């Protein structure tokens, strides 16, 4: 998904999905062209953290961990199998509960992990059981891993646990626990693999489930350094399954997906953010923002096609911000963008017409030319780094929103645009 045209890898099948940071890259956006996007949801330093260096890779959604077989994958096959009494739509929560319990017999041993090794970030999901058995409590390496992951919010210089994304009190494969989401730059992948070796992870598991291009790129490193095999799952399959799963469990008692009603006038009180559920979302357009972007027309849980993509995604935003502002991290780029004013950088309709272009319904605040003011030396001398970061964000999100809108119209279901985005909350009002 992170190559020049945003394409994903061709290798296939399913897993658990949850993306933090750049892979499904930013929090949901309602762009100035009136398109409406729905979201699925995106401390202290310790030793043994995720800090080393390596090269980067690809991205999408995270798969569950297994040991020799993929118990978590089987669990999700149970979850999302077709139900003739439900018109082929994703099963209701009561059915999900029964299918979760039915996964007991095939569940793998702890710890349960899933990884999405992307082109910019690695996303890791960890299931922390709250009902440990006496036998499990006696396994020192298992306790060590659990303590290390759940007692910290930072790991080394670059690893971060997104506490605000934690899903609590879930039942998975008959076990109760919490889902934790951890991310770190792909360039630090070797540090993570070495940590797995140092914590003797291979004594608990022989196989990890992983998705994203990095599942292929780093496969040999996992085997030679940590004595671990990777069960590789297709990132777009994982994305769809994960979207439906997260919607089915909600976010700690609250719906995870939402849309904007009357989005064409974001400043109006009529533009209202409303929650929705995906009991029967098909067909839908799924916009997956990673380092690059893929747009999928989804007709059912296992029937979809990639409509198009763009190389201008989360990696573009971060890369340009690094060049233009000197920032070093994604968090720093977002912090700058939150403080900036893109109208100091972009040329707006009102800069050309003196106001609205009423004949075609273009408001004066609409961007006419991204970075259009930068041809003027006077303008260049007066802008801030924060303005440049904000303009970069607006340029990327507006482009993605415009392409998504055209795809939705062409596919015949404009108004049902489903986007699994995690860009950032500030783009809600762009």
Short mmCIF file of C-alpha atoms in Angstrom, two decimals:
data_model
loop_
_atom_site.label_atom_id
_atom_site.label_comp_id
_atom_site.label_asym_id
_atom_site.label_seq_id
_atom_site.Cartn_x
_atom_site.Cartn_y
_atom_site.Cartn_z
CA UNK A 1 0.00 0.00 0.00
CA UNK A 2 3.02 2.21 0.34
CA UNK A 3 4.42 2.06 -3.18
CA UNK A 4 4.12 4.80 -5.76
CA UNK A 5 0.47 4.19 -6.52
CA UNK A 6 -0.70 3.15 -3.07
CA UNK A 7 -1.24 -0.52 -4.01
CA UNK A 8 -1.45 -3.25 -1.39
CA UNK A 9 0.19 -6.63 -1.55
CA UNK A 10 -1.63 -9.46 -3.30
CA UNK A 11 -1.21 -12.17 -0.65
CA UNK A 12 -4.55 -13.07 1.01
CA UNK A 13 -6.77 -13.93 3.99
CA UNK A 14 -8.05 -12.76 7.38
CA UNK A 15 -7.24 -11.58 10.92
CA UNK A 16 -7.91 -9.04 13.68
CA UNK A 17 -7.82 -5.39 12.66
CA UNK A 18 -6.87 -2.25 14.51
CA UNK A 19 -4.68 0.54 13.22
CA UNK A 20 -3.00 3.30 15.11
CA UNK A 21 -1.08 6.25 13.79
CA UNK A 22 -0.30 6.36 10.12
CA UNK A 23 -1.59 3.11 8.78
CA UNK A 24 -5.16 3.88 8.89
CA UNK A 25 -3.56 6.94 9.33
CA UNK A 26 -5.35 9.76 10.98
CA UNK A 27 -8.73 10.51 12.68
CA UNK A 28 -11.74 10.84 10.34
CA UNK A 29 -12.17 13.86 8.15
CA UNK A 30 -15.03 15.76 6.62
CA UNK A 31 -13.49 17.59 3.71
CA UNK A 32 -14.44 20.92 2.24
CA UNK A 33 -15.93 19.34 -0.88
CA UNK A 34 -18.91 18.07 1.09
CA UNK A 35 -17.92 14.41 1.25
CA UNK A 36 -18.82 12.64 4.46
CA UNK A 37 -16.58 10.14 6.16
CA UNK A 38 -17.41 7.52 8.78
CA UNK A 39 -14.82 6.32 11.24
CA UNK A 40 -13.96 2.96 12.62
CA UNK A 41 -11.42 3.36 14.80
CA UNK A 42 -5.79 5.65 15.36
CA UNK A 43 5.15 8.09 29.65
CA UNK A 44 8.05 6.63 31.12
CA UNK A 45 10.91 5.19 29.12
CA UNK A 46 12.04 1.68 30.03
CA UNK A 47 14.88 -0.61 29.10
CA UNK A 48 14.31 -3.23 26.46
CA UNK A 49 12.26 -0.79 24.41
CA UNK A 50 11.66 -0.48 20.70
CA UNK A 51 14.79 1.42 19.75
CA UNK A 52 17.19 0.33 17.05
CA UNK A 53 17.22 0.97 13.33
CA UNK A 54 16.22 -0.79 10.15
CA UNK A 55 14.54 0.04 6.86
CA UNK A 56 10.84 0.74 6.33
CA UNK A 57 7.98 -1.27 4.82
CA UNK A 58 4.20 -1.48 4.09
CA UNK A 59 0.92 -1.34 6.08
CA UNK A 60 -2.78 -1.99 6.91
CA UNK A 61 -4.51 -3.90 9.76
CA UNK A 62 -3.36 -6.22 12.55
CA UNK A 63 -3.93 -9.99 12.75
CA UNK A 64 -4.29 -12.15 15.85
CA UNK A 65 -1.52 -14.29 17.31
CA UNK A 66 -1.33 -18.05 17.11
CA UNK A 67 0.92 -20.94 17.97
CA UNK A 68 1.44 -23.29 15.05
CA UNK A 69 -2.19 -22.69 14.05
CA UNK A 70 -4.15 -19.48 13.87
CA UNK A 71 -6.74 -19.69 16.64
CA UNK A 72 -7.56 -16.00 16.45
CA UNK A 73 -8.11 -16.18 12.71
CA UNK A 74 -10.45 -19.14 13.23
CA UNK A 75 -12.24 -17.13 15.88
CA UNK A 76 -12.93 -14.37 13.40
CA UNK A 77 -14.10 -16.80 10.76
CA UNK A 78 -16.67 -17.91 13.33
CA UNK A 79 -17.60 -14.35 14.10
CA UNK A 80 -18.29 -13.17 10.61
CA UNK A 81 -19.66 -16.26 8.89
CA UNK A 82 -22.84 -15.59 6.95
CA UNK A 83 -26.16 -15.90 8.78
CA UNK A 84 -29.10 -16.65 6.51
CA UNK A 85 -31.49 -15.23 9.08
CA UNK A 86 -29.66 -11.92 8.99
CA UNK A 87 -29.78 -11.36 5.23
CA UNK A 88 -26.05 -11.88 4.91
CA UNK A 89 -25.25 -8.82 7.05
CA UNK A 90 -22.69 -9.00 9.89
CA UNK A 91 -24.10 -10.98 12.85
CA UNK A 92 -25.74 -9.14 15.73
CA UNK A 93 -23.92 -8.81 19.05
CA UNK A 94 -25.74 -11.74 20.67
CA UNK A 95 -24.63 -14.01 17.82
CA UNK A 96 -21.12 -12.65 18.12
CA UNK A 97 -21.04 -13.57 21.81
CA UNK A 98 -22.03 -17.17 21.06
CA UNK A 99 -19.42 -17.43 18.34
CA UNK A 100 -16.78 -15.93 20.59
CA UNK A 101 -17.50 -18.62 23.16
CA UNK A 102 -17.45 -21.30 20.47
CA UNK A 103 -13.83 -20.38 19.74
CA UNK A 104 -12.68 -21.77 23.11
CA UNK A 105 -11.68 -25.16 21.76
CA UNK A 106 -9.27 -23.78 19.15
CA UNK A 107 -7.79 -20.86 21.06
CA UNK A 108 -3.99 -20.58 21.08
CA UNK A 109 -1.90 -20.21 24.24
CA UNK A 110 -1.06 -16.76 25.60
CA UNK A 111 0.21 -14.20 24.87
CA UNK A 112 -2.10 -13.11 22.04
CA UNK A 113 -0.60 -10.60 19.64
CA UNK A 114 -1.32 -9.24 16.20
CA UNK A 115 0.94 -6.98 14.17
CA UNK A 116 0.61 -4.68 11.20
CA UNK A 117 4.09 -3.89 9.95
CA UNK A 118 3.54 -0.81 7.81
CA UNK A 119 5.70 1.43 5.71
CA UNK A 120 5.81 4.15 8.35
CA UNK A 121 4.60 2.60 11.60
CA UNK A 122 4.31 -0.82 13.18
CA UNK A 123 0.99 -1.34 14.98
CA UNK A 124 0.73 -4.06 17.60
CA UNK A 125 -2.43 -5.23 19.37
CA UNK A 126 -2.08 -7.19 22.62
CA UNK A 127 -4.91 -9.00 24.41
CA UNK A 128 -4.38 -8.81 28.18
CA UNK A 129 -6.42 -11.54 29.87
CA UNK A 130 -8.04 -10.64 33.18
CA UNK A 131 -8.89 -14.23 34.10
CA UNK A 132 -5.48 -15.92 34.28
CA UNK A 133 -5.50 -19.51 35.43
CA UNK A 134 -3.19 -20.73 38.19
CA UNK A 135 -1.07 -22.54 35.60
CA UNK A 136 -0.70 -19.39 33.48
CA UNK A 137 0.27 -17.32 36.52
CA UNK A 138 3.23 -19.64 37.07
CA UNK A 139 4.78 -18.96 33.65
CA UNK A 140 7.44 -16.34 34.38
CA UNK A 141 8.05 -15.27 30.77
CA UNK A 142 4.30 -14.76 30.28
CA UNK A 143 4.08 -12.59 33.40
CA UNK A 144 7.16 -10.65 32.31
CA UNK A 145 5.69 -9.80 28.91
CA UNK A 146 2.34 -8.83 30.40
CA UNK A 147 3.96 -6.59 33.02
CA UNK A 148 6.28 -4.96 30.50
CA UNK A 149 3.50 -4.12 28.04
CA UNK A 150 0.76 -3.02 30.46
CA UNK A 151 2.78 -1.17 33.11
CA UNK A 152 4.28 1.31 30.65
CA UNK A 153 2.94 3.80 28.13
CA UNK A 154 6.33 4.31 26.47
CA UNK A 155 8.93 1.78 25.39
CA UNK A 156 12.42 3.07 24.71
CA UNK A 157 12.53 6.29 22.73
CA UNK A 158 9.86 5.56 20.14
CA UNK A 159 7.35 2.93 21.30
CA UNK A 160 3.97 4.28 22.47
CA UNK A 161 0.94 2.56 23.96
CA UNK A 162 -2.20 4.50 23.03
CA UNK A 163 -4.01 4.29 26.36
CA UNK A 164 -6.97 6.28 25.02
CA UNK A 165 -7.64 3.53 22.44
CA UNK A 166 -7.71 0.64 24.93
CA UNK A 167 -10.78 -1.61 24.60
CA UNK A 168 -11.83 -2.90 28.01
CA UNK A 169 -13.75 -5.92 29.27
CA UNK A 170 -13.94 -7.86 26.00
CA UNK A 171 -14.65 -11.56 25.68
CA UNK A 172 -12.43 -13.18 23.05
CA UNK A 173 -12.23 -16.92 22.48
CA UNK A 174 -13.97 -17.42 25.80
CA UNK A 175 -11.44 -15.31 27.73
CA UNK A 176 -12.10 -11.92 29.30
CA UNK A 177 -9.61 -9.11 29.00
CA UNK A 178 -8.50 -5.82 27.50
CA UNK A 179 -7.05 -4.95 24.08
CA UNK A 180 -3.99 -2.69 24.11
CA UNK A 181 -2.67 -0.85 21.05
CA UNK A 182 1.03 -0.10 20.69
CA UNK A 183 2.89 1.60 17.85
CA UNK A 184 6.45 2.44 16.93
CA UNK A 185 8.31 3.52 13.77
CA UNK A 186 9.02 0.76 11.27
CA UNK A 187 12.65 1.89 11.19
CA UNK A 188 12.92 0.52 14.76
CA UNK A 189 11.64 -2.93 13.81
CA UNK A 190 14.92 -4.69 14.56
CA UNK A 191 14.85 -3.33 18.10
CA UNK A 192 11.43 -4.90 18.61
CA UNK A 193 12.57 -8.26 17.22
CA UNK A 194 15.60 -8.21 19.51
CA UNK A 195 13.33 -7.44 22.47
CA UNK A 196 11.25 -10.50 21.59
CA UNK A 197 14.43 -12.58 21.62
CA UNK A 198 15.59 -11.11 24.95
CA UNK A 199 12.23 -11.84 26.57
CA UNK A 200 12.34 -15.42 25.28
CA UNK A 201 9.09 -15.04 23.38
CA UNK A 202 9.75 -18.15 21.30
CA UNK A 203 9.38 -20.29 24.44
CA UNK A 204 5.68 -19.33 24.46
CA UNK A 205 4.97 -19.16 20.72
CA UNK A 206 6.50 -20.44 17.54
CA UNK A 207 4.35 -18.26 15.28
CA UNK A 208 3.12 -14.67 15.21
CA UNK A 209 0.31 -13.42 12.98
CA UNK A 210 1.25 -10.34 11.00
CA UNK A 211 0.01 -8.28 8.10
CA UNK A 212 1.36 -5.42 6.00
CA UNK A 213 4.32 -5.39 3.66
CA UNK A 214 6.72 -5.69 6.57
CA UNK A 215 5.40 -9.17 7.30
CA UNK A 216 7.28 -10.16 4.14
CA UNK A 217 10.20 -7.78 4.46
CA UNK A 218 11.12 -8.74 8.03
CA UNK A 219 10.20 -12.42 7.87
CA UNK A 220 13.82 -13.58 7.76
CA UNK A 221 14.77 -11.28 10.66
CA UNK A 222 12.04 -12.76 12.87
CA UNK A 223 13.25 -16.26 12.07
CA UNK A 224 16.99 -15.72 12.45
CA UNK A 225 17.00 -13.29 15.39
CA UNK A 226 14.00 -14.32 17.51
CA UNK A 227 13.36 -17.88 16.27
CA UNK A 228 9.80 -16.92 15.32
CA UNK A 229 7.74 -17.66 12.24
CA UNK A 230 5.24 -15.19 10.80
CA UNK A 231 1.81 -16.27 9.63
CA UNK A 232 1.16 -13.63 6.99
CA UNK A 233 -2.37 -12.29 6.48
CA UNK A 234 -3.56 -9.95 3.74
CA UNK A 235 -3.85 -6.39 5.01
CA UNK A 236 -7.06 -5.50 3.18
CA UNK A 237 -8.82 -8.68 4.32
CA UNK A 238 -7.74 -7.78 7.86
CA UNK A 239 -8.96 -4.23 7.41
CA UNK A 240 -12.51 -5.26 6.52
CA UNK A 241 -12.75 -7.96 9.19
CA UNK A 242 -11.33 -5.58 11.77
CA UNK A 243 -13.71 -2.78 10.83
CA UNK A 244 -16.68 -5.08 11.37
CA UNK A 245 -15.22 -6.47 14.59
CA UNK A 246 -14.50 -3.11 16.20
CA UNK A 247 -17.96 -1.89 15.22
CA UNK A 248 -19.52 -5.01 16.75
CA UNK A 249 -17.85 -4.52 20.15
CA UNK A 250 -18.00 -0.72 20.15
CA UNK A 251 -15.61 1.52 22.03
CA UNK A 252 -16.09 0.82 25.73
CA UNK A 253 -19.86 1.03 25.52
CA UNK A 254 -20.05 3.68 22.79
CA UNK A 255 -20.51 3.31 19.01
CA UNK A 256 -17.22 3.55 17.17
CA UNK A 257 -18.44 4.72 13.75
CA UNK A 258 -19.95 8.06 12.86
CA UNK A 259 -20.91 10.29 9.97
CA UNK A 260 -21.66 13.96 9.38
CA UNK A 261 -25.20 15.01 8.59
CA UNK A 262 -25.39 18.01 6.22
CA UNK A 263 -21.61 18.15 5.72
CA UNK A 264 -21.62 20.65 2.84
CA UNK A 265 -21.62 23.56 5.31
CA UNK A 266 -19.28 22.54 8.13
CA UNK A 267 -19.68 25.90 9.88
CA UNK A 268 -23.45 25.54 10.08
CA UNK A 269 -25.23 24.21 13.16
CA UNK A 270 -26.98 21.81 10.77
CA UNK A 271 -23.69 19.97 10.24
CA UNK A 272 -24.02 17.41 12.99
CA UNK A 273 -21.78 14.48 13.91
CA UNK A 274 -23.90 11.35 14.40
CA UNK A 275 -23.06 7.81 15.37
CA UNK A 276 -23.94 4.83 13.22
CA UNK A 277 -23.52 1.06 13.32
CA UNK A 278 -22.47 -1.29 10.56
CA UNK A 279 -25.06 -4.04 11.02
CA UNK A 280 -25.71 -3.92 7.27
CA UNK A 281 -23.27 -1.43 5.72
CA UNK A 282 -22.94 -2.91 2.26
CA UNK A 283 -22.13 -1.69 -0.26
CA UNK A 284 -19.67 0.79 1.18
CA UNK A 285 -16.54 2.60 0.15
CA UNK A 286 -13.70 1.89 2.55
CA UNK A 287 -10.86 4.42 2.47
CA UNK A 288 -7.71 3.09 4.07
CA UNK A 289 -5.15 5.79 4.77
CA UNK A 290 -1.70 4.47 5.46
CA UNK A 291 1.62 5.65 4.11
CA UNK A 292 -0.33 5.53 0.86
CA UNK A 293 -4.08 5.22 0.34
CA UNK A 294 -6.29 2.41 -0.96
CA UNK A 295 -10.01 2.78 -1.69
CA UNK A 296 -12.11 -0.37 -1.64
CA UNK A 297 -15.63 -1.00 -2.88
CA UNK A 298 -16.91 -3.51 -0.32
CA UNK A 299 -19.99 -5.59 -1.22
CA UNK A 300 -19.84 -8.08 1.67
CA UNK A 301 -17.34 -9.16 4.32
CA UNK A 302 -15.45 -11.27 1.78
CA UNK A 303 -16.36 -9.64 -1.53
CA UNK A 304 -14.57 -6.43 -2.37
CA UNK A 305 -12.39 -4.82 -5.00
CA UNK A 306 -9.75 -2.13 -4.88
CA UNK A 307 -11.19 0.76 -6.86
CA UNK A 308 -8.19 3.04 -6.83
CA UNK A 309 -5.56 4.54 -4.59
CA UNK A 310 -3.19 7.44 -4.25
CA UNK A 311 0.42 7.73 -3.22
CA UNK A 312 -0.43 10.94 -1.34
CA UNK A 313 -1.20 9.61 2.12
CA UNK A 314 0.03 9.66 5.69
CA UNK A 315 3.62 9.09 4.67
CA UNK A 316 3.39 12.11 2.36
CA UNK A 317 2.08 14.28 5.18
CA UNK A 318 4.87 13.30 7.53
CA UNK A 319 7.58 13.41 4.87
CA UNK A 320 6.63 16.90 3.67
CA UNK A 321 6.32 18.17 7.23
CA UNK A 322 9.83 16.90 7.96
CA UNK A 323 11.14 18.72 4.89
CA UNK A 324 9.21 21.95 5.39
CA UNK A 325 9.31 22.35 9.16
CA UNK A 326 12.23 20.29 10.40
CA UNK A 327 10.01 18.17 12.64
CA UNK A 328 11.16 14.65 13.46
CA UNK A 329 8.03 12.73 14.50
CA UNK A 330 4.40 12.26 13.55
CA UNK A 331 3.27 13.68 16.91
CA UNK A 332 5.39 16.78 16.38
CA UNK A 333 3.92 17.28 12.90
CA UNK A 334 0.36 17.02 14.25
CA UNK A 335 1.11 19.41 17.08
CA UNK A 336 2.41 21.97 14.60
CA UNK A 337 -0.58 21.50 12.30
CA UNK A 338 -3.00 22.06 15.18
CA UNK A 339 -1.52 25.50 15.78
CA UNK A 340 -1.24 26.62 12.15
CA UNK A 341 -3.44 28.56 9.72
CA UNK A 342 -3.47 27.04 6.24
CA UNK A 343 -5.06 30.14 4.69
CA UNK A 344 -1.69 31.87 5.04
CA UNK A 345 -0.26 29.26 2.67
CA UNK A 346 -3.17 28.22 0.42
CA UNK A 347 -4.83 30.54 -2.08
CA UNK A 348 -8.59 30.55 -1.44
CA UNK A 349 -11.54 31.33 -3.70
CA UNK A 350 -12.01 34.67 -1.93
CA UNK A 351 -8.39 35.59 -2.72
CA UNK A 352 -9.31 35.34 -6.40
CA UNK A 353 -12.96 36.50 -6.47
CA UNK A 354 -13.01 38.71 -3.41
CA UNK A 355 -15.71 36.48 -1.92
CA UNK A 356 -17.83 33.46 -2.85
CA UNK A 357 -18.03 32.13 -6.42
CA UNK A 358 -21.80 31.97 -6.22
CA UNK A 359 -22.52 30.65 -9.71
CA UNK A 360 -20.93 27.30 -8.85
CA UNK A 361 -21.63 27.36 -5.14
CA UNK A 362 -18.02 27.75 -4.10
CA UNK A 363 -17.59 29.44 -0.74
CA UNK A 364 -14.85 31.99 -0.36
CA UNK A 365 -13.10 29.76 2.17
CA UNK A 366 -12.70 26.93 -0.38
CA UNK A 367 -9.10 26.18 -1.31
CA UNK A 368 -8.52 27.21 -4.92
CA UNK A 369 -4.79 26.46 -5.02
CA UNK A 370 -2.92 24.50 -2.38
CA UNK A 371 0.27 26.36 -1.42
CA UNK A 372 -0.79 29.01 -3.94
CA UNK A 373 0.46 31.91 -1.80
CA UNK A 374 3.97 30.49 -1.75
CA UNK A 375 4.81 31.96 -5.15
CA UNK A 376 4.95 35.33 -3.36
CA UNK A 377 8.19 36.12 -1.51
CA UNK A 378 6.29 38.42 0.83
CA UNK A 379 3.95 35.59 1.79
CA UNK A 380 6.82 33.13 2.19
CA UNK A 381 8.56 35.50 4.57
CA UNK A 382 5.46 35.90 6.75
CA UNK A 383 4.38 32.29 7.31
CA UNK A 384 5.23 30.01 10.21
CA UNK A 385 6.23 26.36 10.33
CA UNK A 386 2.85 25.68 11.92
CA UNK A 387 1.10 27.23 8.91
CA UNK A 388 3.08 24.97 6.57
CA UNK A 389 2.20 21.86 8.59
CA UNK A 390 -1.49 22.78 8.58
CA UNK A 391 -1.49 23.47 4.85
CA UNK A 392 0.18 20.12 4.22
CA UNK A 393 -2.51 18.38 6.25
CA UNK A 394 -5.31 20.21 4.43
CA UNK A 395 -3.78 19.41 1.04
CA UNK A 396 -3.52 15.68 1.77
CA UNK A 397 -6.96 15.31 3.38
CA UNK A 398 -8.74 17.38 0.73
CA UNK A 399 -7.17 15.29 -2.02
CA UNK A 400 -8.19 12.03 -0.36
CA UNK A 401 -11.71 13.32 0.27
CA UNK A 402 -12.12 14.43 -3.34
CA UNK A 403 -10.99 11.07 -4.73
CA UNK A 404 -13.22 9.20 -2.26
CA UNK A 405 -16.22 11.27 -3.30
CA UNK A 406 -15.62 10.57 -6.98
CA UNK A 407 -15.23 6.86 -6.27
CA UNK A 408 -18.48 6.81 -4.30
CA UNK A 409 -20.36 8.52 -7.14
CA UNK A 410 -18.86 6.22 -9.77
CA UNK A 411 -19.64 3.10 -7.74
CA UNK A 412 -23.25 4.23 -7.31
CA UNK A 413 -23.50 4.71 -3.57
CA UNK A 414 -22.63 8.29 -2.86
CA UNK A 415 -23.73 9.11 0.66
CA UNK A 416 -22.57 5.74 1.98
CA UNK A 417 -18.89 6.53 2.20
CA UNK A 418 -17.28 4.33 4.83
CA UNK A 419 -13.79 5.40 5.78
CA UNK A 420 -11.59 3.64 8.31
CA UNK A 421 -9.42 6.66 9.02
CA UNK A 422 -7.34 7.81 11.92
CA UNK A 423 -5.86 11.03 10.61
CA UNK A 424 -6.60 13.37 13.51
CA UNK A 425 -9.61 14.95 15.12
CA UNK A 426 -8.75 18.45 13.99
CA UNK A 427 -9.60 17.51 10.39
CA UNK A 428 -13.25 17.02 11.33
CA UNK A 429 -13.82 20.67 10.55
CA UNK A 430 -11.60 21.07 7.50
#
